[in-house]
Amino acid sequence: MQQNNDSLEYTRIRRVAPIAVNTHGGRAKCLQRLVRLDLPVPETVALSFDAVRKLADGHPLDISALLKTFGDAPLLTVRPSSEDPDWGGPGAMLNVGMNDQRHAELTQTLGPDTADALYLRFVQAYAIHIERLDPEEFENDSATPVRLALKSALDAYENETDEPFPQDVETQLIKVLRSMARAWSGTTARLLRQAKGAPADAGLGLIVQAMSFGVGADESGAGVIQLIDEETGAPLIRGRYKRQAIGRSALTDKTDVMYLTHDARGPSLEVDCPALFEQLTTMTQLCRVKLREEMLVEFIIENNKLVILDAVRVQRSSRAALRSAVQLAEDGIIPKSDALLRIPPRSLTELLHPQVDPTAPRVAFAKGIAASPGGAVGRLVFSSAAAQVSEARGEACILVRRETAPEDIRGMHSSVGVLTERGGVTSHAAVIARGMGVPCVVGASMTINSRKKTITGANGQTLNEGDMITLDGSAGEALIGETKMLPPSKDYWYLQLMEWADAIRDIDVRANADTPADAAMARDFKAQGIGLCRTEHMFFEGDRLTVMREMIFAATHEDRQEAISRLLPMQRSDFIELFRIMQGQPVCIRLLDPPLHEFLPSDRAGAKELAEALDLPLSDVTRRIEWLSEFNPMLGMRGVRLGITFPEIYEMQARAIFEATIEASKLGAPVVPEVMIPLVSAMREVELVKTLVDGVAAAVRNEKGAEFTYRLGVMVETPRAALRAHEIAQHAAFLSFGTNDLTQMAYGLSRDDAGRFMNAYVQQGVFPEDPFHTLDVDGVGELLTIGAARGRKASPKIVLSVCGEHGGNPESIAFCRAAGFDYVSCSPFRVPVARLAAAQLVAAEAKATNLSRK
């Protein structure tokens, strides 16, 4: 039956009723599917999104006609039905229609205690959630007899409202419906669901359903059942059942709850009522197959008759969701492409890192921004030196800094987690930690005292160096003490899903890897090569840093050459190992990029230590540091500018690459290295470096008597390089767009400082999203499109890629694929995310095509 005269529309849920998820919500559509499966579902009526909006605005509803659907004197349940169950909604309202007359009738049929309990529960819920009365006025002591508690609640209602509890069913129902409709449109509810990804104008449907009671003379009760473990996804029958229970809410009372399956610890439905148990499990399995999802089924047994009230998707962990999707595909219930589409790419990061057990007790010390996922347990340290000492002792540590700088990289490598007082999701600590796969929390609510080596949380509690904490990078929390952890999971289900993803995706995924350890991780995550090897990270190791500093302080060209000659074998050995690990896959090596001052200490204590190491007066060291310092280092003498000014550095690196190429090629397939010039803005820069690199290559070929090939390319990080890509492409085999720096220069915005105001900007709609987190397809994206088009026009076979942080962002991958890029490159731990995201784009296109043909 459908009502649509002068008042609002409602629809009886029948097999052919016009019910859809986008008009009536997921719950309404699911109930219709249950009806189509011939399952015993109570009489149900659905109100559409549009009807609920109008109801909230005061439009009339023909309650009398609606109630006739349920016969004389019905008792009803009202439930929300949003488009996505994760968006929430107002709580269900049970026993609508209960009044003195129904109470008297139920006293005769169900007994006084049951009737009193039904009435009491409705009075309490109606008073608190519909009339918004003080909850304390309706609390009752569990020791108080139900009859007295009911009388007290009715009296309290009359005292608070100056009128008796409403006895008219129509009055009760319209107030319940209108209250739930208005609750959904309230500011708090809107913000909560938007935080869960719901659009601002998301609609709510309402379900009105005849009540079923799990009470009676014969077998009666209420329960829930599901067919998987919500943490692991393993198949099992899980749930609970309680005899003589009034609605599902009674199941929150764990006393006298029965097991579903046979269990030595107590009675079970399987043993006591085998026929009902078999019928229940058969219906639940039917829901799984026909609804193509693992469902939590809510049921009632009323005098030996089974009733299905509802079925919702099982709430589960990322691990369980992945296994369920793969299992449904392997069972032939859904296609493999659907299994791929059901897994949010970012959820893979939870599987690939150790995680804090969500069921373990936790005491939060500080809260901040979840900058790099995973969990770690370790002792607090306040400096990179202390972190290295801790690692040498075999003790796990968590590095705490006000904010990290390039000189902290060694300490970050020695730590199992990073915690900072300042910063955002694109700050130095966040970016480096994600690249290393180390959990990180930035912008934490704490105060650091570096001198005393203490941190004080927002609650005033203070922790000292050496104290044990747990870092939850997924939740953005630092916890006191050692909390139980869950190991990473790269099991059969993960591997199977990724195999399906790789079979259909049409854009390559490489990894940003700076060390042999990073390369091994990239290989393990099935990266198709290295898209960015930042050679400067190799120089931050202890012995190399000293030599690097000697080179920087060299007074003559000869002294500088001598120091560089000592760096050569170190770089060469690293490159040989990188090539060996990648086994013939492409390796793109970026020549030195950062300004030289980043290799020097930033404080007086560090300067004094360096003066002692170099046997120089402290004043000389201080003056040299000051001379190298720049007002704006990001826009100063770095990248190709450094290579042209000090060509010895790039000469050494090119020689190390080519000598490593020859050696590594002896171990297996020929190596074809990719040499990348950073921070280019003019064609002449490329010509100068290309001449230098080609000369080194010729010299190495002559000295070693060996042939090799290589590819020279450019890292496009400046707007001018993108605009002049047609000139640059004439001298380059590839263009790799470094979107981190390109975004900074396009916006005139420092990535490390943006966190101070970015949240306010996003909230006020200045930016739709942090442009360092999600690629700005309008501005920066246009630079990419222009650069790609002009580069390809000048050199049709040129290879295009993105190698910034955006390379692992699913939304950004969609843009790169549409723009015709050949590959994206991201940190090793984000490689699986990128692989799945790329496959989902293909699967979604295929699904849309199939739907359009039907």
PDB file of C-alpha atoms in Angstrom, residues 66-322:
ATOM      1  CA  LEU A  66      -0.767   4.063   8.519  1.00  0.00           C
ATOM      2  CA  LEU A  67      -1.930   2.373  11.738  1.00  0.00           C
ATOM      3  CA  LYS A  68      -4.651   0.449   9.911  1.00  0.00           C
ATOM      4  CA  THR A  69      -1.839  -1.459   8.218  1.00  0.00           C
ATOM      5  CA  PHE A  70      -1.105  -3.134  11.545  1.00  0.00           C
ATOM      6  CA  GLY A  71      -4.637  -3.985  12.645  1.00  0.00           C
ATOM      7  CA  ASP A  72      -6.312  -3.076  15.927  1.00  0.00           C
ATOM      8  CA  ALA A  73      -4.325  -1.808  18.917  1.00  0.00           C
ATOM      9  CA  PRO A  74      -0.825  -2.578  17.543  1.00  0.00           C
ATOM     10  CA  LEU A  75       2.497  -2.310  19.348  1.00  0.00           C
ATOM     11  CA  LEU A  76       5.195  -0.958  17.071  1.00  0.00           C
ATOM     12  CA  THR A  77       8.932  -0.481  16.695  1.00  0.00           C
ATOM     13  CA  VAL A  78      10.337   2.596  14.920  1.00  0.00           C
ATOM     14  CA  ARG A  79      13.891   2.322  13.534  1.00  0.00           C
ATOM     15  CA  PRO A  80      16.135   4.599  11.449  1.00  0.00           C
ATOM     16  CA  SER A  81      17.102   3.658   7.890  1.00  0.00           C
ATOM     17  CA  SER A  82      20.019   5.722   6.586  1.00  0.00           C
ATOM     18  CA  GLU A  83      21.659   5.123   3.217  1.00  0.00           C
ATOM     19  CA  ASP A  84      24.789   3.725   4.896  1.00  0.00           C
ATOM     20  CA  PRO A  85      24.477   1.997   8.290  1.00  0.00           C
ATOM     21  CA  ASP A  86      27.838   3.462   9.324  1.00  0.00           C
ATOM     22  CA  TRP A  87      26.270   6.950   9.242  1.00  0.00           C
ATOM     23  CA  GLY A  88      24.220   6.117  12.318  1.00  0.00           C
ATOM     24  CA  GLY A  89      20.900   7.688  13.197  1.00  0.00           C
ATOM     25  CA  PRO A  90      18.557   8.051  16.175  1.00  0.00           C
ATOM     26  CA  GLY A  91      18.075   5.011  18.382  1.00  0.00           C
ATOM     27  CA  ALA A  92      15.183   2.601  17.829  1.00  0.00           C
ATOM     28  CA  MET A  93      11.974   3.196  19.786  1.00  0.00           C
ATOM     29  CA  LEU A  94      10.237   0.001  20.985  1.00  0.00           C
ATOM     30  CA  ASN A  95       6.705  -0.692  22.224  1.00  0.00           C
ATOM     31  CA  VAL A  96       5.092   2.384  20.636  1.00  0.00           C
ATOM     32  CA  GLY A  97       1.355   2.049  21.265  1.00  0.00           C
ATOM     33  CA  MET A  98       1.681   0.865  24.850  1.00  0.00           C
ATOM     34  CA  ASN A  99      -0.947   2.412  27.137  1.00  0.00           C
ATOM     35  CA  ASP A 100      -3.064   1.477  30.113  1.00  0.00           C
ATOM     36  CA  GLN A 101      -5.460  -0.610  28.036  1.00  0.00           C
ATOM     37  CA  ARG A 102      -2.725  -2.597  26.245  1.00  0.00           C
ATOM     38  CA  HIS A 103      -0.942  -2.993  29.541  1.00  0.00           C
ATOM     39  CA  ALA A 104      -4.061  -4.560  31.084  1.00  0.00           C
ATOM     40  CA  GLU A 105      -4.467  -6.932  28.098  1.00  0.00           C
ATOM     41  CA  LEU A 106      -0.829  -8.017  28.200  1.00  0.00           C
ATOM     42  CA  THR A 107      -1.078  -8.569  31.933  1.00  0.00           C
ATOM     43  CA  GLN A 108      -3.638 -11.270  31.171  1.00  0.00           C
ATOM     44  CA  THR A 109      -1.712 -12.868  28.271  1.00  0.00           C
ATOM     45  CA  LEU A 110       1.949 -12.406  29.233  1.00  0.00           C
ATOM     46  CA  GLY A 111       1.759 -11.939  32.967  1.00  0.00           C
ATOM     47  CA  PRO A 112       2.023  -8.831  35.144  1.00  0.00           C
ATOM     48  CA  ASP A 113       5.831  -8.724  35.352  1.00  0.00           C
ATOM     49  CA  THR A 114       6.280  -8.866  31.575  1.00  0.00           C
ATOM     50  CA  ALA A 115       3.517  -6.337  30.942  1.00  0.00           C
ATOM     51  CA  ASP A 116       4.940  -3.965  33.558  1.00  0.00           C
ATOM     52  CA  ALA A 117       8.431  -4.253  32.079  1.00  0.00           C
ATOM     53  CA  LEU A 118       7.172  -3.492  28.552  1.00  0.00           C
ATOM     54  CA  TYR A 119       5.241  -0.443  29.706  1.00  0.00           C
ATOM     55  CA  LEU A 120       8.063   0.833  31.922  1.00  0.00           C
ATOM     56  CA  ARG A 121      10.614   0.609  29.146  1.00  0.00           C
ATOM     57  CA  PHE A 122       8.396   2.564  26.760  1.00  0.00           C
ATOM     58  CA  VAL A 123       7.562   5.284  29.305  1.00  0.00           C
ATOM     59  CA  GLN A 124      11.262   5.777  30.102  1.00  0.00           C
ATOM     60  CA  ALA A 125      12.325   5.890  26.440  1.00  0.00           C
ATOM     61  CA  TYR A 126       9.466   8.165  25.405  1.00  0.00           C
ATOM     62  CA  ALA A 127      10.076  10.595  28.267  1.00  0.00           C
ATOM     63  CA  ILE A 128      13.839  10.832  27.744  1.00  0.00           C
ATOM     64  CA  HIS A 129      14.205  10.655  23.962  1.00  0.00           C
ATOM     65  CA  ILE A 130      10.922  12.092  22.679  1.00  0.00           C
ATOM     66  CA  GLU A 131       9.870  14.619  25.336  1.00  0.00           C
ATOM     67  CA  ARG A 132      13.540  15.311  26.268  1.00  0.00           C
ATOM     68  CA  LEU A 133      12.867  15.126  30.015  1.00  0.00           C
ATOM     69  CA  ASP A 134      15.578  14.786  32.667  1.00  0.00           C
ATOM     70  CA  PRO A 135      16.827  11.146  32.574  1.00  0.00           C
ATOM     71  CA  GLU A 136      17.484  11.176  36.328  1.00  0.00           C
ATOM     72  CA  GLU A 137      13.759  11.519  36.977  1.00  0.00           C
ATOM     73  CA  PHE A 138      13.157   8.155  35.292  1.00  0.00           C
ATOM     74  CA  GLU A 139      15.978   6.089  36.721  1.00  0.00           C
ATOM     75  CA  ASN A 140      14.958   3.183  38.908  1.00  0.00           C
ATOM     76  CA  ASP A 141      16.855   0.984  41.315  1.00  0.00           C
ATOM     77  CA  SER A 142      17.118  -2.608  40.105  1.00  0.00           C
ATOM     78  CA  ALA A 143      15.898  -3.693  43.521  1.00  0.00           C
ATOM     79  CA  THR A 144      12.659  -1.753  43.076  1.00  0.00           C
ATOM     80  CA  PRO A 145       9.726  -3.968  41.964  1.00  0.00           C
ATOM     81  CA  VAL A 146       8.779  -3.290  38.353  1.00  0.00           C
ATOM     82  CA  ARG A 147       5.187  -2.377  39.294  1.00  0.00           C
ATOM     83  CA  LEU A 148       6.410   0.374  41.636  1.00  0.00           C
ATOM     84  CA  ALA A 149       9.007   1.582  39.110  1.00  0.00           C
ATOM     85  CA  LEU A 150       6.260   1.869  36.470  1.00  0.00           C
ATOM     86  CA  LYS A 151       4.028   3.913  38.745  1.00  0.00           C
ATOM     87  CA  SER A 152       6.957   6.151  39.652  1.00  0.00           C
ATOM     88  CA  ALA A 153       7.780   6.741  35.960  1.00  0.00           C
ATOM     89  CA  LEU A 154       4.180   7.604  35.091  1.00  0.00           C
ATOM     90  CA  ASP A 155       3.994  10.003  38.028  1.00  0.00           C
ATOM     91  CA  ALA A 156       7.306  11.614  37.062  1.00  0.00           C
ATOM     92  CA  TYR A 157       6.068  12.122  33.506  1.00  0.00           C
ATOM     93  CA  GLU A 158       2.909  13.854  34.696  1.00  0.00           C
ATOM     94  CA  ASN A 159       4.861  16.012  37.156  1.00  0.00           C
ATOM     95  CA  GLU A 160       7.309  17.126  34.466  1.00  0.00           C
ATOM     96  CA  THR A 161       4.764  17.771  31.682  1.00  0.00           C
ATOM     97  CA  ASP A 162       1.637  18.700  33.692  1.00  0.00           C
ATOM     98  CA  GLU A 163      -0.348  16.117  31.768  1.00  0.00           C
ATOM     99  CA  PRO A 164      -0.775  12.342  32.004  1.00  0.00           C
ATOM    100  CA  PHE A 165       1.210   9.960  29.824  1.00  0.00           C
ATOM    101  CA  PRO A 166      -0.409   9.941  26.332  1.00  0.00           C
ATOM    102  CA  GLN A 167      -2.798   7.032  25.820  1.00  0.00           C
ATOM    103  CA  ASP A 168      -3.598   7.694  22.166  1.00  0.00           C
ATOM    104  CA  VAL A 169      -1.479   5.564  19.816  1.00  0.00           C
ATOM    105  CA  GLU A 170      -1.664   8.104  17.001  1.00  0.00           C
ATOM    106  CA  THR A 171      -0.301  10.829  19.279  1.00  0.00           C
ATOM    107  CA  GLN A 172       2.557   8.579  20.434  1.00  0.00           C
ATOM    108  CA  LEU A 173       3.561   7.511  16.937  1.00  0.00           C
ATOM    109  CA  ILE A 174       3.506  10.945  15.275  1.00  0.00           C
ATOM    110  CA  LYS A 175       5.588  12.392  18.115  1.00  0.00           C
ATOM    111  CA  VAL A 176       8.112   9.547  17.847  1.00  0.00           C
ATOM    112  CA  LEU A 177       8.405   9.904  14.075  1.00  0.00           C
ATOM    113  CA  ARG A 178       8.713  13.696  14.162  1.00  0.00           C
ATOM    114  CA  SER A 179      11.256  13.608  17.014  1.00  0.00           C
ATOM    115  CA  MET A 180      13.484  11.110  15.164  1.00  0.00           C
ATOM    116  CA  ALA A 181      13.192  13.137  11.958  1.00  0.00           C
ATOM    117  CA  ARG A 182      14.236  16.349  13.703  1.00  0.00           C
ATOM    118  CA  ALA A 183      17.066  14.611  15.588  1.00  0.00           C
ATOM    119  CA  TRP A 184      18.595  13.586  12.237  1.00  0.00           C
ATOM    120  CA  SER A 185      18.519  17.144  10.909  1.00  0.00           C
ATOM    121  CA  GLY A 186      20.090  18.649  14.046  1.00  0.00           C
ATOM    122  CA  THR A 187      23.543  20.246  13.943  1.00  0.00           C
ATOM    123  CA  THR A 188      25.226  17.687  16.224  1.00  0.00           C
ATOM    124  CA  ALA A 189      23.871  14.699  14.292  1.00  0.00           C
ATOM    125  CA  ARG A 190      24.897  16.290  10.978  1.00  0.00           C
ATOM    126  CA  LEU A 191      28.478  16.896  12.132  1.00  0.00           C
ATOM    127  CA  LEU A 192      28.773  13.369  13.536  1.00  0.00           C
ATOM    128  CA  ARG A 193      27.702  11.687  10.322  1.00  0.00           C
ATOM    129  CA  GLN A 194      29.817  14.024   8.179  1.00  0.00           C
ATOM    130  CA  ALA A 195      32.796  12.887  10.267  1.00  0.00           C
ATOM    131  CA  LYS A 196      31.945   9.371   9.077  1.00  0.00           C
ATOM    132  CA  GLY A 197      31.967  10.424   5.433  1.00  0.00           C
ATOM    133  CA  ALA A 198      28.266  11.167   4.929  1.00  0.00           C
ATOM    134  CA  PRO A 199      27.317  14.075   2.637  1.00  0.00           C
ATOM    135  CA  ALA A 200      25.821  17.116   4.321  1.00  0.00           C
ATOM    136  CA  ASP A 201      22.409  16.455   2.765  1.00  0.00           C
ATOM    137  CA  ALA A 202      22.297  12.718   3.566  1.00  0.00           C
ATOM    138  CA  GLY A 203      18.735  11.512   4.013  1.00  0.00           C
ATOM    139  CA  LEU A 204      17.088   9.365   6.661  1.00  0.00           C
ATOM    140  CA  GLY A 205      14.245   6.928   6.181  1.00  0.00           C
ATOM    141  CA  LEU A 206      12.123   5.563   9.031  1.00  0.00           C
ATOM    142  CA  ILE A 207      10.821   2.041   9.502  1.00  0.00           C
ATOM    143  CA  VAL A 208       7.619   1.279  11.414  1.00  0.00           C
ATOM    144  CA  GLN A 209       7.360  -2.421  12.227  1.00  0.00           C
ATOM    145  CA  ALA A 210       4.926  -4.573  14.212  1.00  0.00           C
ATOM    146  CA  MET A 211       6.438  -5.618  17.534  1.00  0.00           C
ATOM    147  CA  SER A 212       7.273  -9.275  18.133  1.00  0.00           C
ATOM    148  CA  PHE A 213       7.707 -10.461  21.698  1.00  0.00           C
ATOM    149  CA  GLY A 214      10.139 -13.099  22.791  1.00  0.00           C
ATOM    150  CA  VAL A 215       7.797 -14.130  25.589  1.00  0.00           C
ATOM    151  CA  GLY A 216       5.204 -16.879  25.697  1.00  0.00           C
ATOM    152  CA  ALA A 217       4.167 -20.193  27.150  1.00  0.00           C
ATOM    153  CA  ASP A 218       6.245 -22.261  24.713  1.00  0.00           C
ATOM    154  CA  GLU A 219       9.863 -21.632  23.597  1.00  0.00           C
ATOM    155  CA  SER A 220      10.240 -17.850  23.340  1.00  0.00           C
ATOM    156  CA  GLY A 221      13.133 -15.447  23.403  1.00  0.00           C
ATOM    157  CA  ALA A 222      15.254 -12.963  21.477  1.00  0.00           C
ATOM    158  CA  GLY A 223      18.696 -13.202  19.959  1.00  0.00           C
ATOM    159  CA  VAL A 224      21.238 -12.335  17.298  1.00  0.00           C
ATOM    160  CA  ILE A 225      23.368 -14.561  15.091  1.00  0.00           C
ATOM    161  CA  GLN A 226      26.273 -14.113  12.666  1.00  0.00           C
ATOM    162  CA  LEU A 227      28.430 -16.575  10.758  1.00  0.00           C
ATOM    163  CA  ILE A 228      31.911 -15.041  11.127  1.00  0.00           C
ATOM    164  CA  ASP A 229      34.288 -13.842  13.820  1.00  0.00           C
ATOM    165  CA  GLU A 230      34.183 -10.045  13.642  1.00  0.00           C
ATOM    166  CA  GLU A 231      37.907  -9.715  14.449  1.00  0.00           C
ATOM    167  CA  THR A 232      39.409 -12.345  12.113  1.00  0.00           C
ATOM    168  CA  GLY A 233      36.657 -13.111   9.612  1.00  0.00           C
ATOM    169  CA  ALA A 234      36.986 -16.848  10.334  1.00  0.00           C
ATOM    170  CA  PRO A 235      33.749 -18.830   9.795  1.00  0.00           C
ATOM    171  CA  LEU A 236      31.876 -19.666  12.986  1.00  0.00           C
ATOM    172  CA  ILE A 237      28.410 -19.339  14.463  1.00  0.00           C
ATOM    173  CA  ARG A 238      28.434 -16.497  16.941  1.00  0.00           C
ATOM    174  CA  GLY A 239      25.649 -14.753  18.808  1.00  0.00           C
ATOM    175  CA  ARG A 240      23.471 -15.063  21.871  1.00  0.00           C
ATOM    176  CA  TYR A 241      19.928 -15.937  22.830  1.00  0.00           C
ATOM    177  CA  LYS A 242      17.888 -15.127  25.890  1.00  0.00           C
ATOM    178  CA  ARG A 243      14.655 -16.797  26.823  1.00  0.00           C
ATOM    179  CA  GLN A 244      11.585 -14.708  27.677  1.00  0.00           C
ATOM    180  CA  ALA A 245      13.364 -11.564  26.438  1.00  0.00           C
ATOM    181  CA  ILE A 246      11.622  -8.336  25.488  1.00  0.00           C
ATOM    182  CA  GLY A 247      13.313  -7.070  22.343  1.00  0.00           C
ATOM    183  CA  ARG A 248      16.975  -7.058  21.426  1.00  0.00           C
ATOM    184  CA  SER A 249      17.822  -4.530  24.118  1.00  0.00           C
ATOM    185  CA  ALA A 250      17.228  -7.240  26.684  1.00  0.00           C
ATOM    186  CA  LEU A 251      20.327  -8.961  25.377  1.00  0.00           C
ATOM    187  CA  THR A 252      22.504  -6.267  26.910  1.00  0.00           C
ATOM    188  CA  ASP A 253      21.704  -7.972  30.197  1.00  0.00           C
ATOM    189  CA  LYS A 254      24.187 -10.846  30.097  1.00  0.00           C
ATOM    190  CA  THR A 255      22.512 -12.799  32.893  1.00  0.00           C
ATOM    191  CA  ASP A 256      20.885 -16.050  31.796  1.00  0.00           C
ATOM    192  CA  VAL A 257      21.992 -15.592  28.186  1.00  0.00           C
ATOM    193  CA  MET A 258      22.266 -18.897  26.302  1.00  0.00           C
ATOM    194  CA  TYR A 259      24.876 -19.998  23.773  1.00  0.00           C
ATOM    195  CA  LEU A 260      23.727 -20.662  20.236  1.00  0.00           C
ATOM    196  CA  THR A 261      25.896 -23.715  19.559  1.00  0.00           C
ATOM    197  CA  HIS A 262      26.701 -26.613  21.853  1.00  0.00           C
ATOM    198  CA  ASP A 263      28.979 -25.419  24.656  1.00  0.00           C
ATOM    199  CA  ALA A 264      30.146 -27.224  27.755  1.00  0.00           C
ATOM    200  CA  ARG A 265      29.889 -23.994  29.754  1.00  0.00           C
ATOM    201  CA  GLY A 266      26.108 -23.793  29.651  1.00  0.00           C
ATOM    202  CA  PRO A 267      22.813 -24.455  27.842  1.00  0.00           C
ATOM    203  CA  SER A 268      22.542 -23.760  24.119  1.00  0.00           C
ATOM    204  CA  LEU A 269      19.824 -23.307  21.538  1.00  0.00           C
ATOM    205  CA  GLU A 270      21.394 -26.047  19.400  1.00  0.00           C
ATOM    206  CA  VAL A 271      20.954 -28.646  22.129  1.00  0.00           C
ATOM    207  CA  ASP A 272      17.645 -27.494  23.617  1.00  0.00           C
ATOM    208  CA  CYS A 273      15.849 -26.625  20.357  1.00  0.00           C
ATOM    209  CA  PRO A 274      17.675 -28.364  17.466  1.00  0.00           C
ATOM    210  CA  ALA A 275      14.887 -27.810  14.911  1.00  0.00           C
ATOM    211  CA  LEU A 276      14.712 -24.058  15.622  1.00  0.00           C
ATOM    212  CA  PHE A 277      18.507 -23.843  15.587  1.00  0.00           C
ATOM    213  CA  GLU A 278      18.703 -25.554  12.192  1.00  0.00           C
ATOM    214  CA  GLN A 279      15.975 -23.302  10.807  1.00  0.00           C
ATOM    215  CA  LEU A 280      17.789 -20.218  12.150  1.00  0.00           C
ATOM    216  CA  THR A 281      21.199 -21.143  10.711  1.00  0.00           C
ATOM    217  CA  THR A 282      19.625 -22.033   7.354  1.00  0.00           C
ATOM    218  CA  MET A 283      17.932 -18.634   7.185  1.00  0.00           C
ATOM    219  CA  THR A 284      21.146 -16.841   8.159  1.00  0.00           C
ATOM    220  CA  GLN A 285      23.122 -18.695   5.497  1.00  0.00           C
ATOM    221  CA  LEU A 286      20.421 -17.789   2.976  1.00  0.00           C
ATOM    222  CA  CYS A 287      20.874 -14.126   3.924  1.00  0.00           C
ATOM    223  CA  ARG A 288      24.624 -14.441   3.346  1.00  0.00           C
ATOM    224  CA  VAL A 289      24.178 -15.934  -0.111  1.00  0.00           C
ATOM    225  CA  LYS A 290      21.272 -13.849  -1.378  1.00  0.00           C
ATOM    226  CA  LEU A 291      22.270 -10.549   0.233  1.00  0.00           C
ATOM    227  CA  ARG A 292      25.899 -11.233  -0.788  1.00  0.00           C
ATOM    228  CA  GLU A 293      27.224 -10.132   2.581  1.00  0.00           C
ATOM    229  CA  GLU A 294      28.053 -11.432   6.045  1.00  0.00           C
ATOM    230  CA  MET A 295      24.957 -10.463   8.013  1.00  0.00           C
ATOM    231  CA  LEU A 296      24.066 -10.062  11.670  1.00  0.00           C
ATOM    232  CA  VAL A 297      20.508 -11.370  11.934  1.00  0.00           C
ATOM    233  CA  GLU A 298      18.202 -10.229  14.718  1.00  0.00           C
ATOM    234  CA  PHE A 299      15.540 -12.804  15.524  1.00  0.00           C
ATOM    235  CA  ILE A 300      12.648 -13.528  17.866  1.00  0.00           C
ATOM    236  CA  ILE A 301      11.240 -16.913  18.830  1.00  0.00           C
ATOM    237  CA  GLU A 302       7.624 -16.523  19.842  1.00  0.00           C
ATOM    238  CA  ASN A 303       5.859 -19.700  21.010  1.00  0.00           C
ATOM    239  CA  ASN A 304       8.140 -21.927  18.876  1.00  0.00           C
ATOM    240  CA  LYS A 305       7.829 -19.690  15.807  1.00  0.00           C
ATOM    241  CA  LEU A 306      10.879 -17.973  14.378  1.00  0.00           C
ATOM    242  CA  VAL A 307      10.591 -14.311  13.334  1.00  0.00           C
ATOM    243  CA  ILE A 308      13.345 -12.319  11.567  1.00  0.00           C
ATOM    244  CA  LEU A 309      13.267  -8.693  12.692  1.00  0.00           C
ATOM    245  CA  ASP A 310      16.269  -7.311  10.870  1.00  0.00           C
ATOM    246  CA  ALA A 311      19.586  -8.100   9.204  1.00  0.00           C
ATOM    247  CA  VAL A 312      22.550  -5.735   9.090  1.00  0.00           C
ATOM    248  CA  ARG A 313      26.111  -6.029   7.862  1.00  0.00           C
ATOM    249  CA  VAL A 314      28.390  -7.495  10.521  1.00  0.00           C
ATOM    250  CA  GLN A 315      30.517  -4.756  12.104  1.00  0.00           C
ATOM    251  CA  ARG A 316      34.062  -6.065  11.748  1.00  0.00           C
ATOM    252  CA  SER A 317      37.735  -5.241  11.737  1.00  0.00           C
ATOM    253  CA  SER A 318      39.683  -4.467   8.572  1.00  0.00           C
ATOM    254  CA  ARG A 319      41.219  -7.930   8.808  1.00  0.00           C
ATOM    255  CA  ALA A 320      37.806  -9.607   8.965  1.00  0.00           C
ATOM    256  CA  ALA A 321      36.407  -7.444   6.165  1.00  0.00           C
ATOM    257  CA  LEU A 322      39.225  -8.472   3.826  1.00  0.00           C
TER     258      LEU A 322
END
